[in-house]
Amino acid sequence: MLEINNVTKIYGEGSARVVALDRVSLKVEDGDFIAIMGPSGSGKSTFLNIIGGLDRLTSGEVILDGHRIDNLGENDLVDIRRGKIAYVFQQYHLLPSLTAMENVLLPLIFCGDGGDEQKVETILSRVGLGKRAEHKPSQLSGGEQQRVAIARALVSGPSLILADEPTGNMDQKTGNEILELFKELNQEGRSILMVTHSADIARQAKQIITLQDGRIISKAVQQSV
Amino acid sequence: MLEINNVTKIYGEGSARVVALDRVSLKVEDGDFIAIMGPSGSGKSTFLNIIGGLDRLTSGEVILDGHRIDNLGENDLVDIRRGKIAYVFQQYHLLPSLTAMENVLLPLIFCGDGGDEQKVETILSRVGLGKRAEHKPSQLSGGEQQRVAIARALVSGPSLILADEPTGNMDQKTGNEILELFKELNQEGRSILMVTHSADIARQAKQIITLQDGRIISKAVQQSV
Ligand SMILES: Nc1ncnc2c1ncn2[C@@H]1O[C@H](COP(=O)(O)OP(=O)(O)OP(=O)(O)O)[C@@H](O)[C@H]1O
Ligand SMILES: Nc1ncnc2c1ncn2[C@@H]1O[C@H](COP(=O)(O)OP(=O)(O)OP(=O)(O)O)[C@@H](O)[C@H]1O
Ligand SMILES: [Mg+2]
Ligand SMILES: [Mg+2]
């Protein structure tokens, strides 16, 4: 469903030049669940940002369901991604003047699904925020904000979910509940690319990819135990 | 050096009322290294925010070196805290238009220490950002931004360090290097209150406090093994 071919991303020039990704290639099939690990600064967020269309690659291609999506204009990119790819950011990017309910409703309104508040209440409960629907981001803990971002990504039923450290700001128990939710979505057939620093979380995915200095240095497929 | 006596913090009213802290008490001695754990939403950030003067308690007292600091006006609070308490925030709060070097220099300039760039370069190297001094926050990874925030907190040599999930956005190896840095500072006599979701990191502190629903539900002192 998704092909990343020989993607390189270079920031800056001269002494400030950073090769954030170095000829990275990966094929993602329908229903894949891939964990991405690697040291701080190894290129994980850059990798997801380029797939999700938030950043432009320097060379290489990204192909989603047969369409090249790395070289599109803004508007086309939104059309092709809409309803297909959803993103949980490392910095949440919640709108500070909107409540949790409104932040999660936003993609539904953009995708023309209307304002289905019942659906939003259900997913807010599933991420443990049933009582926080009316809170704004400044009235939520770090982990709670992260869960609003996750609910927002999931509410429009995307076929590919890009999650950048979705459980980074939570205790183990809440993190495990969120992981269970991702596994259910995966079992429904959605593909998941999840950056995580937690080996516990990574080993529950179907594959683990490790980045270092912008390169993929290992790919491991989980065997049944 | 620090006494937190029966502190309660209530947000909101009516159906939106949240008891974020419920009669929490803790004594911190010079040279203590206390890890604070607990589920998402249990009050950890609120606890640090009140000690650090970023938030007002509803009832109770906070006493630093014999002075009450919970009931001060803004200016007095800055004086008493200046040079004594430093804070690593859960959301970093870096200034987006300044480089890493400038962000770390700020407290030195505020504390009247002048712009000691050599000192800043040393501490940026100690947190693994030697090559990133000229990058702005948007040009840094999540873990790198967190390390700038840590460097900034440490550069003015505070006697009490409040750290809210300082290694939350990093891989294990980088997180361990940061923890080693905190241990060195603690061995120099500085007190550390560190919120963490990682049991591995918590067990390396001298004490572990656990919060749940705004209350301290356990205190454990590490024994030598
Ligand atoms: N806009 C930019 N300009 C210059 N360099 C950048 C920019 N954005 C990122 N970088 C650099 O590219 C490298 C990869 O960054 P990236 O955010 O992908 O890392 P990461 O693997 O997500 O790290 P973390 O685990 O800390 O979140 C980093 O070393 C960073 O300093
Ligand atoms: N300004 C506010 N108004 C209303 N409720 C708030 C406000 N700030 C925090 N809360 C609530 O207080 C509780 C404690 O929040 P706090 O940020 O201290 O949790 P935490 O333990 O740091 O969680 P995390 O591990 O997710 O960072 C949360 O349930 C949160 O929803
Ligand atoms: Mg990142
Ligand atoms: Mg918090």
Coordinates of N, CA and C in Angstrom, one line a residue, chain B residues 10-225:
Chain B
I10 N -7.2 22.4 43.4 CA -8.5 22.1 42.8 C -8.6 23.0 41.6
Y11 N -8.9 22.3 40.4 CA -9.2 23.1 39.2 C -10.7 23.1 39.0
G12 N -11.2 24.2 38.4 CA -12.6 24.2 37.9 C -13.7 24.1 39.0
E13 N -14.9 24.0 38.6 CA -16.0 24.0 39.6 C -17.1 23.1 39.0
G14 N -18.0 22.7 39.9 CA -19.2 21.9 39.5 C -18.8 20.7 38.8
S15 N -19.4 20.4 37.6 CA -19.1 19.1 37.0 C -17.7 19.1 36.4
A16 N -17.1 20.3 36.3 CA -15.7 20.4 35.8 C -14.7 20.4 36.9
R17 N -15.1 20.2 38.1 CA -14.1 20.3 39.2 C -13.2 19.1 39.2
V18 N -11.9 19.4 39.3 CA -10.9 18.3 39.4 C -10.0 18.5 40.6
V19 N -9.9 17.5 41.4 CA -9.0 17.6 42.6 C -7.6 17.1 42.1
A20 N -6.8 18.0 41.6 CA -5.5 17.5 41.0 C -4.5 17.1 42.0
L21 N -4.5 17.7 43.2 CA -3.7 17.3 44.3 C -4.5 17.3 45.6
D22 N -4.3 16.2 46.4 CA -5.2 16.1 47.6 C -4.3 15.9 48.9
R23 N -4.1 17.0 49.6 CA -3.4 17.0 50.8 C -2.0 16.2 50.7
V24 N -1.2 16.7 49.8 CA 0.1 16.1 49.6 C 1.2 16.7 50.5
S25 N 1.9 15.9 51.1 CA 3.0 16.3 52.0 C 4.3 15.6 51.7
L26 N 5.4 16.4 51.7 CA 6.7 15.8 51.4 C 7.8 16.7 51.9
K27 N 8.9 16.1 52.5 CA 10.0 16.8 52.9 C 11.2 16.4 52.0
V28 N 11.9 17.4 51.5 CA 13.0 17.2 50.6 C 14.3 17.7 51.3
E29 N 15.2 16.9 51.6 CA 16.5 17.3 52.2 C 17.5 17.6 51.2
D30 N 18.6 18.4 51.6 CA 19.7 18.7 50.7 C 20.2 17.3 50.2
G31 N 20.5 17.3 48.9 CA 21.1 16.1 48.3 C 20.1 15.0 48.1
D32 N 18.8 15.2 48.3 CA 17.9 14.1 47.9 C 17.8 13.9 46.4
F33 N 17.4 12.7 46.0 CA 17.1 12.5 44.6 C 15.9 11.6 44.6
I34 N 14.7 12.3 44.3 CA 13.4 11.6 44.5 C 12.8 11.5 43.1
A35 N 12.4 10.2 42.8 CA 11.7 10.0 41.5 C 10.2 10.0 41.9
I36 N 9.4 10.6 41.0 CA 7.9 10.7 41.2 C 7.2 10.0 40.0
M37 N 6.5 8.9 40.4 CA 5.8 8.1 39.4 C 4.3 8.2 39.6
G38 N 3.5 7.7 38.6 CA 2.1 7.6 38.8 C 1.4 7.7 37.5
P39 N 0.2 7.2 37.4 CA -0.5 7.2 36.1 C -0.7 8.6 35.5
S40 N -1.0 8.6 34.2 CA -1.3 9.8 33.5 C -2.5 10.5 34.2
G41 N -2.3 11.8 34.5 CA -3.4 12.5 35.1 C -3.4 12.4 36.6
S42 N -2.4 11.8 37.2 CA -2.4 11.6 38.7 C -1.9 12.9 39.5
G43 N -1.4 13.9 38.8 CA -1.0 15.1 39.5 C 0.5 15.4 39.5
K44 N 1.3 14.7 38.8 CA 2.7 14.9 38.9 C 3.2 16.3 38.4
S45 N 2.7 16.7 37.2 CA 3.1 18.0 36.7 C 2.6 19.1 37.6
T46 N 1.3 18.9 38.0 CA 0.7 19.9 38.9 C 1.6 20.1 40.2
F47 N 2.0 19.0 40.7 CA 2.9 19.0 41.9 C 4.2 19.8 41.7
L48 N 4.9 19.5 40.6 CA 6.1 20.3 40.3 C 5.8 21.7 40.0
N49 N 4.7 22.0 39.3 CA 4.4 23.4 38.9 C 4.1 24.2 40.1
I50 N 3.5 23.6 41.2 CA 3.3 24.4 42.4 C 4.5 24.7 43.1
I51 N 5.4 23.7 43.2 CA 6.7 23.9 43.9 C 7.5 24.9 43.1
G52 N 7.5 24.8 41.8 CA 8.3 25.8 41.0 C 7.7 27.1 40.9
G53 N 6.5 27.3 41.5 CA 5.9 28.7 41.4 C 5.1 29.0 40.1
L54 N 4.9 27.9 39.3 CA 4.2 28.2 38.0 C 2.7 28.1 38.2
D55 N 2.2 27.6 39.3 CA 0.8 27.5 39.6 C 0.6 27.7 41.1
R56 N -0.6 28.2 41.4 CA -1.0 28.5 42.8 C -1.7 27.3 43.4
L57 N -1.3 27.0 44.7 CA -2.1 25.9 45.3 C -3.4 26.5 45.8
T58 N -4.3 25.5 46.2 CA -5.6 25.9 46.7 C -5.5 26.0 48.2
S59 N -4.8 25.1 48.9 CA -4.6 25.2 50.3 C -3.3 24.4 50.6
G60 N -2.7 24.7 51.8 CA -1.4 24.1 52.2 C -0.3 25.1 52.1
E61 N 1.0 24.6 52.2 CA 2.2 25.5 52.1 C 3.3 24.9 51.4
V62 N 4.1 25.7 50.8 CA 5.4 25.3 50.3 C 6.5 26.1 50.9
I63 N 7.5 25.5 51.5 CA 8.5 26.3 52.2 C 9.9 25.9 51.7
L64 N 10.6 26.9 51.2 CA 12.0 26.7 50.6 C 13.0 27.3 51.5
D65 N 13.9 26.5 52.1 CA 15.0 27.1 53.0 C 14.3 28.0 54.0
G66 N 13.3 27.6 54.6 CA 12.7 28.3 55.7 C 11.7 29.5 55.3
H67 N 11.7 29.8 54.0 CA 10.8 30.9 53.5 C 9.6 30.3 52.8
R68 N 8.4 30.8 53.2 CA 7.2 30.3 52.4 C 7.2 30.9 51.0
I69 N 7.1 30.0 50.1 CA 7.1 30.5 48.7 C 5.8 30.3 47.9
D70 N 4.8 29.8 48.6 CA 3.5 29.6 47.8 C 2.6 30.8 47.8
N71 N 2.9 31.8 48.7 CA 2.0 32.9 48.7 C 2.6 34.3 48.4
L72 N 3.7 34.2 47.5 CA 4.4 35.4 47.2 C 3.8 36.0 45.9
G73 N 4.2 37.3 45.8 CA 3.9 38.0 44.5 C 4.9 37.6 43.5
E74 N 4.6 37.8 42.2 CA 5.5 37.4 41.1 C 6.9 37.8 41.3
N75 N 7.2 39.0 41.7 CA 8.6 39.5 41.8 C 9.4 38.8 42.9
D76 N 8.8 38.7 44.1 CA 9.5 38.0 45.2 C 9.8 36.6 44.8
L77 N 8.8 36.0 44.1 CA 8.9 34.6 43.8 C 10.2 34.4 42.9
V78 N 10.3 35.3 41.9 CA 11.5 35.2 41.0 C 12.8 35.3 41.8
D79 N 12.8 36.3 42.7 CA 14.1 36.5 43.5 C 14.4 35.2 44.3
I80 N 13.4 34.7 45.0 CA 13.7 33.6 45.9 C 14.1 32.3 45.1
R81 N 13.4 32.2 43.9 CA 13.7 31.0 43.1 C 15.0 31.1 42.3
R82 N 15.3 32.4 42.0 CA 16.5 32.6 41.1 C 17.7 32.0 41.6
G83 N 18.3 31.2 40.7 CA 19.6 30.5 41.1 C 19.4 29.4 42.1
K84 N 18.1 29.2 42.7 CA 17.9 28.1 43.6 C 17.2 27.0 42.9
I85 N 16.1 27.3 42.3 CA 15.3 26.2 41.7 C 15.3 26.4 40.1
A86 N 15.6 25.3 39.5 CA 15.6 25.3 38.0 C 14.6 24.2 37.5
Y87 N 14.0 24.4 36.4 CA 12.8 23.6 36.0 C 13.0 23.0 34.6
V88 N 12.9 21.7 34.4 CA 12.8 21.1 33.1 C 11.4 20.8 32.9
F89 N 10.7 21.5 31.9 CA 9.3 21.3 31.8 C 8.9 20.1 30.9
Q90 N 7.7 19.6 31.1 CA 7.2 18.5 30.2 C 7.1 19.0 28.8
Q91 N 6.8 20.3 28.6 CA 6.7 20.8 27.2 C 7.9 21.7 26.9
Y92 N 9.0 21.5 27.4 CA 10.2 22.2 27.1 C 10.2 23.8 27.2
H93 N 9.2 24.4 26.6 CA 9.1 25.9 26.6 C 10.4 26.5 26.1
L94 N 10.9 26.1 25.0 CA 12.1 26.8 24.4 C 11.6 28.0 23.6
L95 N 12.4 29.0 23.5 CA 12.0 30.1 22.6 C 12.3 29.8 21.2
P96 N 11.2 29.8 20.3 CA 11.4 29.2 19.0 C 12.3 30.1 18.1
S97 N 12.5 31.4 18.4 CA 13.3 32.2 17.5 C 14.7 32.2 18.0
L98 N 15.1 31.5 19.0 CA 16.5 31.5 19.5 C 17.1 30.2 19.3
T99 N 18.5 30.2 19.1 CA 19.2 28.9 18.9 C 19.3 28.2 20.2
A100 N 19.8 27.0 20.1 CA 20.1 26.2 21.3 C 21.0 27.0 22.3
M101 N 22.1 27.5 21.7 CA 23.0 28.3 22.5 C 22.3 29.4 23.2
E102 N 21.5 30.2 22.5 CA 20.8 31.3 23.1 C 19.8 30.9 24.1
N103 N 19.1 29.8 23.9 CA 18.1 29.4 24.8 C 18.7 29.0 26.2
V104 N 19.9 28.4 26.1 CA 20.6 28.0 27.3 C 21.3 29.2 28.0
L105 N 21.7 30.1 27.2 CA 22.3 31.3 27.8 C 21.4 32.2 28.6
L106 N 20.1 32.2 28.3 CA 19.1 33.0 28.9 C 19.1 33.1 30.4
P107 N 19.1 32.0 31.1 CA 19.1 32.0 32.6 C 20.3 32.7 33.1
L108 N 21.5 32.5 32.4 CA 22.7 33.1 32.9 C 22.6 34.6 32.8
I109 N 22.0 35.1 31.7 CA 21.9 36.5 31.5 C 20.9 37.1 32.6
F110 N 19.8 36.3 32.8 CA 18.8 36.8 33.8 C 19.4 36.8 35.2
C111 N 20.3 35.8 35.5 CA 20.9 35.8 36.9 C 22.1 36.7 37.0
G112 N 22.3 37.5 36.0 CA 23.4 38.4 36.0 C 24.8 37.8 35.9
D113 N 24.8 36.6 35.3 CA 26.1 35.9 35.1 C 26.8 36.3 33.8
G114 N 26.1 37.2 33.1 CA 26.7 37.5 31.8 C 26.6 36.4 30.8
G115 N 27.1 36.6 29.6 CA 26.9 35.6 28.5 C 28.1 34.7 28.4
D116 N 28.1 33.6 29.2 CA 29.3 32.8 29.3 C 29.2 31.7 28.2
E117 N 29.6 32.0 27.0 CA 29.3 31.0 25.9 C 30.2 29.7 26.1
Q118 N 31.3 29.9 26.7 CA 32.2 28.7 26.9 C 31.4 27.7 27.8
K119 N 30.8 28.2 28.9 CA 30.1 27.4 29.8 C 28.9 26.7 29.1
V120 N 28.3 27.4 28.2 CA 27.1 26.9 27.5 C 27.6 25.8 26.6
E121 N 28.7 26.0 25.9 CA 29.2 25.0 24.9 C 29.5 23.7 25.7
T122 N 30.1 23.8 26.9 CA 30.5 22.7 27.7 C 29.2 21.9 28.0
I123 N 28.2 22.6 28.5 CA 27.0 21.8 28.9 C 26.2 21.3 27.7
L124 N 26.3 22.0 26.6 CA 25.6 21.4 25.4 C 26.3 20.1 25.0
S125 N 27.6 20.1 25.1 CA 28.3 18.8 24.7 C 28.0 17.7 25.7
R126 N 27.9 18.1 27.0 CA 27.6 17.1 28.0 C 26.2 16.5 27.8
V127 N 25.3 17.2 27.1 CA 24.0 16.5 26.8 C 23.9 16.0 25.4
G128 N 25.1 16.0 24.7 CA 25.2 15.4 23.4 C 24.8 16.3 22.3
L129 N 24.8 17.6 22.5 CA 24.3 18.5 21.5 C 25.4 19.4 21.0
G130 N 26.7 19.0 21.1 CA 27.8 19.8 20.7 C 27.7 20.4 19.3
K131 N 27.1 19.6 18.4 CA 27.0 20.0 17.0 C 25.7 20.8 16.7
R132 N 24.9 21.0 17.7 CA 23.5 21.5 17.4 C 23.4 22.9 18.0
A133 N 24.4 23.5 18.5 CA 24.3 24.8 19.2 C 23.6 25.9 18.4
E134 N 23.8 25.9 17.1 CA 23.2 26.9 16.3 C 21.8 26.6 15.7
H135 N 21.3 25.4 16.0 CA 20.0 25.1 15.6 C 18.9 25.7 16.4
K136 N 17.8 26.1 15.7 CA 16.6 26.5 16.5 C 15.8 25.3 16.8
P137 N 14.8 25.5 17.8 CA 14.0 24.3 18.2 C 13.3 23.6 17.0
S138 N 12.9 24.3 16.0 CA 12.2 23.7 14.9 C 13.2 22.8 14.0
Q139 N 14.5 23.0 14.3 CA 15.5 22.3 13.5 C 16.1 21.2 14.4
L140 N 15.4 20.8 15.5 CA 15.9 19.8 16.4 C 14.8 18.7 16.6
S141 N 15.3 17.5 16.8 CA 14.3 16.4 17.1 C 13.7 16.6 18.5
G142 N 12.7 15.8 18.8 CA 12.0 15.9 20.1 C 13.0 15.7 21.2
G143 N 13.8 14.7 21.1 CA 14.7 14.4 22.2 C 15.8 15.5 22.3
E144 N 16.2 16.1 21.2 CA 17.2 17.2 21.2 C 16.6 18.4 21.8
Q145 N 15.4 18.7 21.6 CA 14.7 19.9 22.2 C 14.7 19.7 23.8
Q146 N 14.4 18.5 24.1 CA 14.4 18.1 25.5 C 15.7 18.3 26.2
R147 N 16.8 18.0 25.4 CA 18.1 18.1 26.0 C 18.5 19.6 26.1
V148 N 18.0 20.4 25.2 CA 18.3 21.9 25.3 C 17.6 22.4 26.6
A149 N 16.4 21.9 26.9 CA 15.7 22.3 28.1 C 16.4 21.9 29.3
I150 N 17.0 20.7 29.3 CA 17.8 20.2 30.4 C 19.1 21.1 30.6
A151 N 19.8 21.3 29.5 CA 21.0 22.1 29.6 C 20.7 23.5 30.2
R152 N 19.5 24.1 29.8 CA 19.2 25.4 30.3 C 18.9 25.3 31.8
A153 N 18.3 24.3 32.3 CA 18.0 24.2 33.7 C 19.3 24.0 34.5
L154 N 20.3 23.4 33.9 CA 21.5 23.1 34.7 C 22.5 24.2 34.7
V155 N 22.5 25.0 33.7 CA 23.6 25.9 33.5 C 23.8 26.9 34.6
S156 N 22.8 27.3 35.4 CA 23.0 28.2 36.4 C 23.3 27.6 37.8
G157 N 23.6 26.3 37.7 CA 24.0 25.6 39.0 C 23.0 25.7 40.1
P158 N 21.7 25.3 39.9 CA 20.7 25.4 40.9 C 20.9 24.4 42.1
S159 N 20.3 24.7 43.2 CA 20.4 23.8 44.3 C 19.2 22.8 44.3
L160 N 18.2 23.1 43.6 CA 17.0 22.2 43.5 C 16.6 22.1 42.0
I161 N 16.6 20.9 41.5 CA 16.2 20.8 40.1 C 14.8 20.0 40.0
L162 N 13.9 20.6 39.4 CA 12.6 20.0 39.2 C 12.5 19.5 37.7
A163 N 12.4 18.2 37.5 CA 12.5 17.7 36.1 C 11.3 16.9 35.8
D164 N 10.5 17.4 34.8 CA 9.2 16.7 34.4 C 9.5 15.8 33.2
E165 N 9.7 14.5 33.4 CA 9.9 13.6 32.4 C 11.0 14.0 31.5
P166 N 12.2 14.3 32.0 CA 13.3 14.8 31.2 C 13.8 13.8 30.2
T167 N 13.6 12.5 30.3 CA 14.0 11.5 29.3 C 12.9 10.9 28.5
G168 N 11.7 11.6 28.7 CA 10.5 11.0 28.0 C 10.6 10.8 26.5
N169 N 11.3 11.7 25.9 CA 11.3 11.7 24.4 C 12.6 11.1 23.8
M170 N 13.3 10.3 24.6 CA 14.6 9.8 24.1 C 14.7 8.3 24.2
D171 N 15.6 7.8 23.3 CA 15.9 6.3 23.4 C 16.6 6.0 24.7
Q172 N 16.7 4.7 25.0 CA 17.2 4.3 26.3 C 18.7 4.8 26.5
K173 N 19.5 4.7 25.5 CA 20.9 5.0 25.7 C 21.1 6.5 26.0
T174 N 20.4 7.4 25.2 CA 20.5 8.8 25.5 C 19.9 9.1 26.8
G175 N 18.8 8.5 27.2 CA 18.2 8.7 28.5 C 19.1 8.3 29.6
N176 N 19.9 7.2 29.4 CA 20.8 6.8 30.5 C 22.0 7.9 30.6
E177 N 22.4 8.4 29.5 CA 23.5 9.4 29.6 C 23.0 10.7 30.4
I178 N 21.7 11.0 30.1 CA 21.1 12.2 30.8 C 21.0 11.9 32.3
L179 N 20.6 10.6 32.6 CA 20.4 10.2 34.0 C 21.8 10.3 34.7
E180 N 22.9 9.9 34.0 CA 24.2 9.9 34.6 C 24.6 11.4 35.0
L181 N 24.2 12.3 34.1 CA 24.4 13.7 34.3 C 23.7 14.2 35.6
F182 N 22.4 13.8 35.7 CA 21.7 14.2 36.9 C 22.3 13.6 38.2
K183 N 22.8 12.3 38.1 CA 23.4 11.7 39.2 C 24.7 12.5 39.6
E184 N 25.5 12.9 38.7 CA 26.7 13.7 39.0 C 26.3 15.0 39.7
L185 N 25.2 15.7 39.2 CA 24.8 16.9 39.8 C 24.3 16.6 41.2
N186 N 23.6 15.5 41.4 CA 23.2 15.1 42.8 C 24.3 14.9 43.7
Q187 N 25.4 14.2 43.2 CA 26.6 14.0 44.0 C 27.3 15.3 44.4
E188 N 27.1 16.3 43.6 CA 27.6 17.7 43.9 C 26.8 18.3 45.0
G189 N 25.7 17.7 45.4 CA 24.9 18.2 46.5 C 23.6 18.8 46.1
R190 N 23.3 18.8 44.8 CA 22.0 19.4 44.4 C 20.8 18.4 44.6
S191 N 19.7 18.9 45.0 CA 18.5 18.1 45.2 C 17.7 17.9 43.9
I192 N 17.2 16.8 43.7 CA 16.5 16.5 42.4 C 15.1 15.9 42.6
L193 N 14.1 16.5 42.0 CA 12.7 15.9 42.0 C 12.5 15.6 40.6
M194 N 12.3 14.3 40.2 CA 12.2 14.0 38.8 C 11.0 13.1 38.6
V195 N 10.1 13.6 37.7 CA 8.9 12.8 37.3 C 9.4 11.9 36.2
T196 N 9.1 10.6 36.3 CA 9.4 9.7 35.2 C 8.4 8.6 35.1
H197 N 8.1 8.1 33.9 CA 7.3 7.0 33.7 C 8.1 5.7 33.6
S198 N 9.5 5.9 33.7 CA 10.3 4.7 33.5 C 10.7 4.1 34.8
A199 N 10.4 2.8 35.0 CA 10.8 2.2 36.3 C 12.3 2.0 36.4
D200 N 12.9 1.8 35.2 CA 14.4 1.7 35.1 C 15.1 3.0 35.7
I201 N 14.5 4.1 35.3 CA 15.1 5.4 35.7 C 14.8 5.6 37.2
A202 N 13.6 5.4 37.5 CA 13.1 5.6 38.9 C 14.0 4.9 39.9
R203 N 14.3 3.6 39.6 CA 15.0 2.8 40.6 C 16.5 3.3 40.8
Q204 N 16.9 4.2 40.0 CA 18.3 4.7 40.1 C 18.3 6.0 41.0
A205 N 17.1 6.5 41.4 CA 17.0 7.6 42.3 C 17.2 7.0 43.7
K206 N 17.2 7.9 44.7 CA 17.4 7.4 46.1 C 16.0 7.1 46.7
Q207 N 14.9 7.7 46.2 CA 13.6 7.4 46.8 C 12.6 7.4 45.6
I208 N 11.5 6.7 45.7 CA 10.5 6.7 44.7 C 9.2 7.0 45.4
I209 N 8.5 8.1 44.9 CA 7.2 8.5 45.4 C 6.2 8.2 44.3
T210 N 5.0 7.6 44.7 CA 4.0 7.3 43.7 C 2.7 8.1 44.0
L211 N 2.2 8.8 43.0 CA 1.0 9.5 43.1 C -0.1 8.7 42.4
Q212 N -1.3 8.9 42.9 CA -2.5 8.4 42.2 C -3.7 9.3 42.6
D213 N -4.4 9.7 41.6 CA -5.6 10.6 41.9 C -5.2 11.7 42.8
G214 N -4.1 12.3 42.6 CA -3.7 13.5 43.4 C -3.2 13.2 44.8
R215 N -3.0 11.9 45.2 CA -2.5 11.6 46.5 C -1.2 10.8 46.4
I216 N -0.3 11.0 47.4 CA 0.8 10.1 47.5 C 0.4 8.8 48.0
I217 N 0.5 7.7 47.3 CA 0.1 6.4 47.8 C 1.2 5.5 48.2
S218 N 2.5 5.9 47.9 CA 3.6 5.1 48.5 C 4.9 5.9 48.4
K219 N 5.8 5.7 49.4 CA 7.1 6.3 49.4 C 8.1 5.1 49.7
A220 N 9.1 5.0 48.8 CA 10.0 3.9 49.0 C 11.4 4.5 49.0
V221 N 12.2 4.0 50.0 CA 13.6 4.5 50.0 C 14.5 3.3 49.5
Q222 N 15.3 3.6 48.5 CA 16.2 2.5 47.9 C 17.2 2.1 49.0
Q223 N 17.3 0.8 49.1 CA 18.3 0.2 50.0 C 19.5 -0.2 49.1
S224 N 20.7 -0.2 49.7 CA 21.9 -0.6 48.9 C 21.7 -2.1 48.6
V225 N 22.1 -2.5 47.4 CA 21.9 -3.9 47.1 C 23.2 -4.6 47.1

